[in-house]
Tab-separated table of C-alpha atoms in Angstrom:
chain	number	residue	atom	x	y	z
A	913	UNK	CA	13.496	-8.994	17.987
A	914	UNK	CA	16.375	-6.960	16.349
A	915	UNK	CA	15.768	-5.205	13.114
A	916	UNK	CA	18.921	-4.051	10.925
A	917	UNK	CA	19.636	-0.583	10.053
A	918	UNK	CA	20.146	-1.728	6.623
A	919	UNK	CA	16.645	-3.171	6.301
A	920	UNK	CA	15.211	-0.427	7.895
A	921	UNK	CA	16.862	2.583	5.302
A	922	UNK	CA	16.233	0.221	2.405
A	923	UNK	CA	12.875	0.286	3.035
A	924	UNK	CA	12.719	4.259	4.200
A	925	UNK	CA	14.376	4.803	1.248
A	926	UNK	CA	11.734	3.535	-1.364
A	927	UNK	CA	8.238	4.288	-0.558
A	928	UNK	CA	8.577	7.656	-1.324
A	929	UNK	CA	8.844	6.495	-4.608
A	930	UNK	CA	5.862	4.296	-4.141
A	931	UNK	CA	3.512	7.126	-3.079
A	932	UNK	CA	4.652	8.674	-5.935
A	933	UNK	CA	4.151	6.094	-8.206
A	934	UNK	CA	0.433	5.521	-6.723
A	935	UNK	CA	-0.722	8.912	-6.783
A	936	UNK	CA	1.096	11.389	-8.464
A	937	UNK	CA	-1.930	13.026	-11.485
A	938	UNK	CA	-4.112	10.532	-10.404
A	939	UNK	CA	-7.801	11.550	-10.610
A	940	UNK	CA	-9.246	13.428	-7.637
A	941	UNK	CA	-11.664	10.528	-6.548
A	942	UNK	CA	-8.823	8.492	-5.469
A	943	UNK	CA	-6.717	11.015	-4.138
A	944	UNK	CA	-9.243	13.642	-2.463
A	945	UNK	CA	-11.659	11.657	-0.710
A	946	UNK	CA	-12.287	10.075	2.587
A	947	UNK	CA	-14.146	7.478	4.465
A	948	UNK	CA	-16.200	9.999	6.423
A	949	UNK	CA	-16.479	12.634	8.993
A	950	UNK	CA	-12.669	12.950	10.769
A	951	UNK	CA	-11.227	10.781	8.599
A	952	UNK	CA	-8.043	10.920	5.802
A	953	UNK	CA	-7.948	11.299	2.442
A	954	UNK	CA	-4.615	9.985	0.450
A	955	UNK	CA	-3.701	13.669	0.571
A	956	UNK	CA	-3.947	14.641	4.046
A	957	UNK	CA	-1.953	10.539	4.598
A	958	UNK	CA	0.981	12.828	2.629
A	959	UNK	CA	0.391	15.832	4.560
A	960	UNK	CA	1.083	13.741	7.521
A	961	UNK	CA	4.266	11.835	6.075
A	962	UNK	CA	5.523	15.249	4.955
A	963	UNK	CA	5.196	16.936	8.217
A	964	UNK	CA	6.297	14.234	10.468
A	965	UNK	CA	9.435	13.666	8.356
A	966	UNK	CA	10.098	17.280	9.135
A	967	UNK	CA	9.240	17.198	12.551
A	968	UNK	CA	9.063	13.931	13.800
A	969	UNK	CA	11.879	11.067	13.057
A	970	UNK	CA	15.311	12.556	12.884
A	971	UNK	CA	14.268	15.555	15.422
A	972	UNK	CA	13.676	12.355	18.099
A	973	UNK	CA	16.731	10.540	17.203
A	974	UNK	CA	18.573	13.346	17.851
A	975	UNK	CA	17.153	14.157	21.015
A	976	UNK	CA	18.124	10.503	22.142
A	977	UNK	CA	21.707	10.784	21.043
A	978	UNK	CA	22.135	14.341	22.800
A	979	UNK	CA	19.835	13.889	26.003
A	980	UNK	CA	19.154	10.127	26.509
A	981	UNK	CA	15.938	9.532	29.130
A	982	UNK	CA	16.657	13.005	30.554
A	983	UNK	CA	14.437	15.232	27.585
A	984	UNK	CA	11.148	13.894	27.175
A	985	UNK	CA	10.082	14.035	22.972
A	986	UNK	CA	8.456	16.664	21.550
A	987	UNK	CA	4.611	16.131	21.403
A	988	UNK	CA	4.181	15.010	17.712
A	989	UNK	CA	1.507	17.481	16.389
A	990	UNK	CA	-0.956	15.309	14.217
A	991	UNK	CA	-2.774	17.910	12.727
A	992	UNK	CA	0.615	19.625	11.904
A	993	UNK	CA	-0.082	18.671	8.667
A	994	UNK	CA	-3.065	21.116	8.246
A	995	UNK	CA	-0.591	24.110	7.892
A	996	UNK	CA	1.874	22.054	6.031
A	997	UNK	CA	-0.359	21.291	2.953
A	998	UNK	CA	-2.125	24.421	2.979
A	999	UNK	CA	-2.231	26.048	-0.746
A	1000	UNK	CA	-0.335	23.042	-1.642
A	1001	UNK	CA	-1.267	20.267	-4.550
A	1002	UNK	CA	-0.595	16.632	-3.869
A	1003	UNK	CA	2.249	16.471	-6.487
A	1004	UNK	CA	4.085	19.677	-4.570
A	1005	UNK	CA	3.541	17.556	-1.232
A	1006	UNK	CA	5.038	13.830	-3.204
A	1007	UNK	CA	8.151	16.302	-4.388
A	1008	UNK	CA	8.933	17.106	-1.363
A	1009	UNK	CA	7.903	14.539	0.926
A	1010	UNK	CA	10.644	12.846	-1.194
A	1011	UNK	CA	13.243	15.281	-0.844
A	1012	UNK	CA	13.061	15.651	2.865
A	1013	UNK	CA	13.280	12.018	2.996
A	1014	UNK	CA	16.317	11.824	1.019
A	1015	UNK	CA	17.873	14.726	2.992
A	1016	UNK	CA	16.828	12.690	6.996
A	1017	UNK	CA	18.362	9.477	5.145
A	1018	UNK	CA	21.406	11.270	4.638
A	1019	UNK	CA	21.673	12.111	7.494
A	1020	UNK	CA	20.838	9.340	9.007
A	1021	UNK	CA	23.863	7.531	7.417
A	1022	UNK	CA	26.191	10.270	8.463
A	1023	UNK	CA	25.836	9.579	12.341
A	1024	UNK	CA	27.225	5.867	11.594
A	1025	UNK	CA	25.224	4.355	13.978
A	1026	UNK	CA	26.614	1.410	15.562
A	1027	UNK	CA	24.797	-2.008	16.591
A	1028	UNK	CA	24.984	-0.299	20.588
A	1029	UNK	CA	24.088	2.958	19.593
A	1030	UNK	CA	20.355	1.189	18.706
A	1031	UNK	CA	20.242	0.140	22.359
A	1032	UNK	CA	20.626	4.013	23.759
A	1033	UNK	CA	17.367	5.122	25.147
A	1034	UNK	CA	15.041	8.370	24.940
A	1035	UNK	CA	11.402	9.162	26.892
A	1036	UNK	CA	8.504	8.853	24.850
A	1037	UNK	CA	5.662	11.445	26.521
A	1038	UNK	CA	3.087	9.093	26.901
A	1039	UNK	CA	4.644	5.550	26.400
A	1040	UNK	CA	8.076	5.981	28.170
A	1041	UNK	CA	11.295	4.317	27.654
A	1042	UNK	CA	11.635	3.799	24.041
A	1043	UNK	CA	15.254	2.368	22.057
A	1044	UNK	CA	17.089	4.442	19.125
A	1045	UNK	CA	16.295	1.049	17.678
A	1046	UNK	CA	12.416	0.686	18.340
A	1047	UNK	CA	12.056	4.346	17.380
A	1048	UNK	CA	14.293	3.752	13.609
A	1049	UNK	CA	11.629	0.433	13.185
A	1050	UNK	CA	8.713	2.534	13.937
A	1051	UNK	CA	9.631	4.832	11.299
A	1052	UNK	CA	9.464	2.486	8.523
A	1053	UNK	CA	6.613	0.594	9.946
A	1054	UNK	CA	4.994	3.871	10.515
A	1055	UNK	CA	5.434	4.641	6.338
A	1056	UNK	CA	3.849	0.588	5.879
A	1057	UNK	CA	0.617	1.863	8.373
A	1058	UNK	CA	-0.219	4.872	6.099
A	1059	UNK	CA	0.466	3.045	2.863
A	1060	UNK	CA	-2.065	0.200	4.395
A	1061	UNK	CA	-4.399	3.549	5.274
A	1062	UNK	CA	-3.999	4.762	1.871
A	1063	UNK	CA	-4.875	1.883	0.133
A	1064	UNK	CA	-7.676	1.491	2.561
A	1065	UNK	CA	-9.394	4.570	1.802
A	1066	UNK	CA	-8.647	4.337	-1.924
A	1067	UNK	CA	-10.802	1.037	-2.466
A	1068	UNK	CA	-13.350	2.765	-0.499
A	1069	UNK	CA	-14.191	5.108	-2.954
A	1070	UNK	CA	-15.205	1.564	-4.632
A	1071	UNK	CA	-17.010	-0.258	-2.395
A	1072	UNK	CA	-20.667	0.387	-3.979
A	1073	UNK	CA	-19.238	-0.010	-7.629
A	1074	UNK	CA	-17.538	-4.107	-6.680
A	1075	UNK	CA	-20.979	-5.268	-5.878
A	1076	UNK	CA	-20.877	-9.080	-4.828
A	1077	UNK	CA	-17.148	-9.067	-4.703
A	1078	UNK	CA	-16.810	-6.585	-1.703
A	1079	UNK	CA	-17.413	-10.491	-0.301
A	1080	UNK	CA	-13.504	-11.330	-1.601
A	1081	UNK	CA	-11.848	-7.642	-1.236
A	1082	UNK	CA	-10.071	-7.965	2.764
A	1083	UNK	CA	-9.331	-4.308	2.254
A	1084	UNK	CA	-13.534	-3.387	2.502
A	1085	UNK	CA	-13.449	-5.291	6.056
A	1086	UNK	CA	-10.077	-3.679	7.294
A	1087	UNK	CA	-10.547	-1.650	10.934
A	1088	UNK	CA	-6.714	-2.090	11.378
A	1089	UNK	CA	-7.064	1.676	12.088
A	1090	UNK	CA	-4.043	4.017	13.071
A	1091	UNK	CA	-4.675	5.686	16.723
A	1092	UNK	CA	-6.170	9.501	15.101
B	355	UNK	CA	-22.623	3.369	-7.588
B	356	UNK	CA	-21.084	3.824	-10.838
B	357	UNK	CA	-17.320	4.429	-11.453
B	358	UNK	CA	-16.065	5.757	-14.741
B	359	UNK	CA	-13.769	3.905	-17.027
B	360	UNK	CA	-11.141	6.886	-16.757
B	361	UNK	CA	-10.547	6.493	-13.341
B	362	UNK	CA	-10.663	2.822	-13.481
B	363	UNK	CA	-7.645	3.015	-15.917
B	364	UNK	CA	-5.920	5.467	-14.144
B	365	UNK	CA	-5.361	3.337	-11.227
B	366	UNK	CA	-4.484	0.119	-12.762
B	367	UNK	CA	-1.895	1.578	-14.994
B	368	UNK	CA	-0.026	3.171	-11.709
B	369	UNK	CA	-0.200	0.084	-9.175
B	370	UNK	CA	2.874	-2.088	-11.036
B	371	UNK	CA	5.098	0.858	-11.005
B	372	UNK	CA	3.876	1.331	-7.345
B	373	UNK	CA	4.654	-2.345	-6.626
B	374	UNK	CA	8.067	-1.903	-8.124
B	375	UNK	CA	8.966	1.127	-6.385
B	376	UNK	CA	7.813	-0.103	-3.245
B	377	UNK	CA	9.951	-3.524	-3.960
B	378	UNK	CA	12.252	-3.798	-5.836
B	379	UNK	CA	15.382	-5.199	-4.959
B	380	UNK	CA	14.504	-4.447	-1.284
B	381	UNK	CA	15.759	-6.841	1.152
B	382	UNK	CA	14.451	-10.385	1.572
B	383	UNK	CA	13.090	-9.670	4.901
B	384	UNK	CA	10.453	-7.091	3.115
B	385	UNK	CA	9.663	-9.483	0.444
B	386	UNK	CA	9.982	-13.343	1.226
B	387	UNK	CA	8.434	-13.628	4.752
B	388	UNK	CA	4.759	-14.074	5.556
B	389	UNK	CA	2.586	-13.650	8.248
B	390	UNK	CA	2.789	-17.138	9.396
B	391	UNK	CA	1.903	-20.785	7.905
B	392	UNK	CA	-0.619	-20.752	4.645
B	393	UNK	CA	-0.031	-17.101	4.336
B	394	UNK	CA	1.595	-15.246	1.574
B	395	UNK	CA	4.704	-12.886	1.520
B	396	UNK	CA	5.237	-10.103	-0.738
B	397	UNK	CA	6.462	-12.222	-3.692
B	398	UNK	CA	3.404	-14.502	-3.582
B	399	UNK	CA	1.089	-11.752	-3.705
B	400	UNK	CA	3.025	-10.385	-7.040
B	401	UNK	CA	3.019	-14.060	-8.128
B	402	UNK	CA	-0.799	-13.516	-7.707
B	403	UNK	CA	-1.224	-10.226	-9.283
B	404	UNK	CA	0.665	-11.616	-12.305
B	405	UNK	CA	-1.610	-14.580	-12.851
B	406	UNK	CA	-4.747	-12.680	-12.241
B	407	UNK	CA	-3.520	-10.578	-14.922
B	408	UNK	CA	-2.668	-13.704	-17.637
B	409	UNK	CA	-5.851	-15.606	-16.532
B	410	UNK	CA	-8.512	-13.827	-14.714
B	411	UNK	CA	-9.994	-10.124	-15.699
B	412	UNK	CA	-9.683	-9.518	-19.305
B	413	UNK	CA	-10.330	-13.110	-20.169
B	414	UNK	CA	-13.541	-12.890	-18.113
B	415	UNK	CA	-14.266	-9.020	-19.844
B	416	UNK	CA	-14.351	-11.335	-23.190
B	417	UNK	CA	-16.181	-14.028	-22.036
B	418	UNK	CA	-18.969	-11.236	-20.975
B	419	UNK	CA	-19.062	-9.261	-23.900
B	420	UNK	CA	-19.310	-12.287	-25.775
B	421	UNK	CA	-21.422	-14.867	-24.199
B	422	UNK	CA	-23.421	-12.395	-21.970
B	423	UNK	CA	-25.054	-14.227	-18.718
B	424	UNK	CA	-25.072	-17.431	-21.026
B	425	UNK	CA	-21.515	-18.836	-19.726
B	426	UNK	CA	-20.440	-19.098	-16.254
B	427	UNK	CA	-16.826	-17.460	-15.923
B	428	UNK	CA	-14.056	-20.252	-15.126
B	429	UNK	CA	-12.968	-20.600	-11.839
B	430	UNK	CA	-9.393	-18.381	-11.107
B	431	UNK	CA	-7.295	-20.684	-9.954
B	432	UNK	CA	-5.780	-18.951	-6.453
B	433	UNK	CA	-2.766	-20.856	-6.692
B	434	UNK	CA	-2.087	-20.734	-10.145
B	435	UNK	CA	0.979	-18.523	-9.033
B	436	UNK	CA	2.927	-21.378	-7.731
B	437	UNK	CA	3.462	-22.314	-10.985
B	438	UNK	CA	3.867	-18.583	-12.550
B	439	UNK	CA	6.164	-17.849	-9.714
B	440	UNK	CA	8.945	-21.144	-10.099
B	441	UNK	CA	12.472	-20.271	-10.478
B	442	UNK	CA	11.634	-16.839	-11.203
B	443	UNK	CA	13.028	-13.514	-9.205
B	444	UNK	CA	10.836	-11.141	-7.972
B	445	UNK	CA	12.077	-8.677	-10.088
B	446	UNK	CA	11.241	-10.571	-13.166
B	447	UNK	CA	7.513	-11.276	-11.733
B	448	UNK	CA	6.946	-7.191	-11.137
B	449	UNK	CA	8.586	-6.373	-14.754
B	450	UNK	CA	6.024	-9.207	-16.047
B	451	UNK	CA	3.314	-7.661	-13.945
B	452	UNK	CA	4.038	-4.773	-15.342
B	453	UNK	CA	4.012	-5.979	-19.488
B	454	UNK	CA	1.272	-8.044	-19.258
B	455	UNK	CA	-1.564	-4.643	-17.122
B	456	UNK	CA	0.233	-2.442	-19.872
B	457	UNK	CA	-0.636	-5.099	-22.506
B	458	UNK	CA	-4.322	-5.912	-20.873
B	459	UNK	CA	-5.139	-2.069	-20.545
B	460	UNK	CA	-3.999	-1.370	-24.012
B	461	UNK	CA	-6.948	-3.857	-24.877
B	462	UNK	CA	-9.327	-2.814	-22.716
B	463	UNK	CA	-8.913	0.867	-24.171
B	464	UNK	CA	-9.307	-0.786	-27.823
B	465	UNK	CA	-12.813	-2.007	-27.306
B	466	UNK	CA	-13.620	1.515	-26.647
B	467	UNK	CA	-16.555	0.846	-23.807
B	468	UNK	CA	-19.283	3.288	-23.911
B	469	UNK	CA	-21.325	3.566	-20.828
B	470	UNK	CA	-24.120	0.970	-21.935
B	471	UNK	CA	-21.449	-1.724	-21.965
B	472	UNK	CA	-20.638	-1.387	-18.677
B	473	UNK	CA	-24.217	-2.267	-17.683
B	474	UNK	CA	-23.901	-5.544	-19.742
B	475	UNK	CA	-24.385	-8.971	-17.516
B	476	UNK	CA	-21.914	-12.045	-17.063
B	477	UNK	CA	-22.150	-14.757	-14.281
B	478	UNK	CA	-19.822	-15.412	-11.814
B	479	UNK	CA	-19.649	-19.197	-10.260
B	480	UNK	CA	-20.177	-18.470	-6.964
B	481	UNK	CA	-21.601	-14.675	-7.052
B	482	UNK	CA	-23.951	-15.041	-9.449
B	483	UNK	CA	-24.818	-12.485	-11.975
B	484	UNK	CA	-22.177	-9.475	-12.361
B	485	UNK	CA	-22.041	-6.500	-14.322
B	486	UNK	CA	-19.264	-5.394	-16.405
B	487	UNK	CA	-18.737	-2.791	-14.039
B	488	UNK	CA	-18.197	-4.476	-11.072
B	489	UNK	CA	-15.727	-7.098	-12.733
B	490	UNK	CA	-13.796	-3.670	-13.874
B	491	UNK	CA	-14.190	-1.751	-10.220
B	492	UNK	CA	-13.324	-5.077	-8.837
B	493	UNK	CA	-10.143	-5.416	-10.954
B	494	UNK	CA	-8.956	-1.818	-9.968
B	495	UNK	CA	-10.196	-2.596	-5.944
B	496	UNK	CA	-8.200	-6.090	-6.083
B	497	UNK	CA	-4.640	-4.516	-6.928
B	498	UNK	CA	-5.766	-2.242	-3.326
B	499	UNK	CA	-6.457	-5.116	-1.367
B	500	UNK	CA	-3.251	-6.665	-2.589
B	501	UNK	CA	-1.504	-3.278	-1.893
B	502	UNK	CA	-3.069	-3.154	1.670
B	503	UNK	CA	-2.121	-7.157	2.316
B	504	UNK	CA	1.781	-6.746	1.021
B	505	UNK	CA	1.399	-3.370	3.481
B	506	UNK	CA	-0.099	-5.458	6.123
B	507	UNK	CA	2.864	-8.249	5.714
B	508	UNK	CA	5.643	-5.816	5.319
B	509	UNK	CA	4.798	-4.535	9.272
B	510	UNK	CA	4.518	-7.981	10.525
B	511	UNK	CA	7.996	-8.351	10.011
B	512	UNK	CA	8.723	-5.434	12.587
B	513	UNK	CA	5.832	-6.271	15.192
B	514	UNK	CA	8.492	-6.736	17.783
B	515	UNK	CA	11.198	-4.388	16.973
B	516	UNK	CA	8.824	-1.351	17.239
B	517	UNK	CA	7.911	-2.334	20.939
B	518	UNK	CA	5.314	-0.114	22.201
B	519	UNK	CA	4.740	2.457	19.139
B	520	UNK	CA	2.755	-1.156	18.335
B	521	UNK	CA	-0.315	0.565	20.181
B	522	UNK	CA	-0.361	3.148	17.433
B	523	UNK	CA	0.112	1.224	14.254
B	524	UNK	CA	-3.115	0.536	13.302
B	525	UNK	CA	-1.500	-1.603	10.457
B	526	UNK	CA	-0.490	-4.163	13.159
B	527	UNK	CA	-4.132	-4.842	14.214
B	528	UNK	CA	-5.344	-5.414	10.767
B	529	UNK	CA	-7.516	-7.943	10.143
B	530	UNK	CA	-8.962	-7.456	6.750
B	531	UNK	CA	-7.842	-10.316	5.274
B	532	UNK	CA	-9.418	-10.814	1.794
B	533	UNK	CA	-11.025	-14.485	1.442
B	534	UNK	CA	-7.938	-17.332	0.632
């Protein structure tokens, strides 16, 4: 199942905007907390957005376009993130989260990726052969996880103060968890 | 578990301007497919939002502050958006979304709740007897679950074109659904 580039970028493209629009001043009960021991709050979800945009994405497609199979990725550091928000406020990690994300997109288009190029092929460390193209869908699916996560953990803050509804509200049942 | 008005507030008057960030003349792919038959794509779930917001919370906030436990709420009619949704663009459903919470809240803020009110009782048909504060938590929790679902829906569309990263997208094994 193919995905466009176009479709892809248009979506890359916008949810910085969204986290923005969700978060940004909003009180610290929504963005500060989590849903226990080990687990994310909205800010360290923007942490992780932040560092892997610097880290992650364009740093892999690259590596497939110079080396093919033959390099093996990067480890993506998950905790990364720790050093990147450190001393920082949620509205310093949105601004720039969004920046970054404008600057990969650029260049992004600049490589004028073809319909073949998608089909070139890099080395995943632990799940192997992997497509430009699987690796450009995972990045916007991978923004659609952590706005699923956010939300998540957001109407968990509530789950006490719904009483009878938490019977209607999906969200309270969701274990659709992201590996850690 | 009590939840204050303020925060409350502050989340429903971000989630339409995080709805039309998110999308917003994105491509039909994001916003017209579902996760199968009897399920509901993006626009639906706007469609939704928008008649929730014309039919369901602050009518139901008058009919408790008026009529108290005395008068079972009316029934919210889950596909009342098929009619609020005909022949209209997605674009006009998220700026009507929009008017109508900013409109709603502006109400809300003029009956200037204090803490007692909160605590004051309605009756819901199938639940039973509410609180004002859960019908208000529950208004705020229902634009997450919707926010989590259109997530949810959004990464169905690239199940296949992500290939193996689907192990780690926790977003793909979701199944939170919130009840029809």
């Amino acid at each position: 199942m193919a995905h466009t580039l176009e479709d892809t970028i248009a979506l890359l493209s916008r949810t910085p905007a969204a986290f923005d629009a969700l978060l940004h001043d909003l009180p610290e009960i929504w963005t500060s907390r989590n849903e226990g021991a080990d687990t994310w709050s909205a800010f360290d979800v923007i942490g992780h957005l932040l560092h892997g945009e610097r880290t992650d994405w364009m740093p892999r497609v690259k590596v497939i376009l110079q080396h093919g199979e033959s390099r093996t990725f990067d480890l993506f550091d998950r905790l990364g993130q720790v050093r990147e928000t450190q001393g920082k406020s949620l509205g310093q990690l949105l601004h720039e989260f969004s920046r970054l994300r404008a600057e990969n997109l650029g260049e992004l288009r600049a490589l004028h990726l073809e319909p073949e190029d998608l089909q070139r092929r890099g080395r995943h460390p632990a799940l192997g052969v992997v497509t430009l193209s699987q690796l450009l869908a995972t990045w916007a699916a991978h923004d659609l996880t952590h706005l699923h996560q956010i939300s998540r953990v957001m109407a968990h803050q509530y789950w006490q103060a719904v009483g009878p509804w938490s019977a209607y509200l999906g969200v309270l049942k969701c274990d659709g968890h992201s590996s850690p």
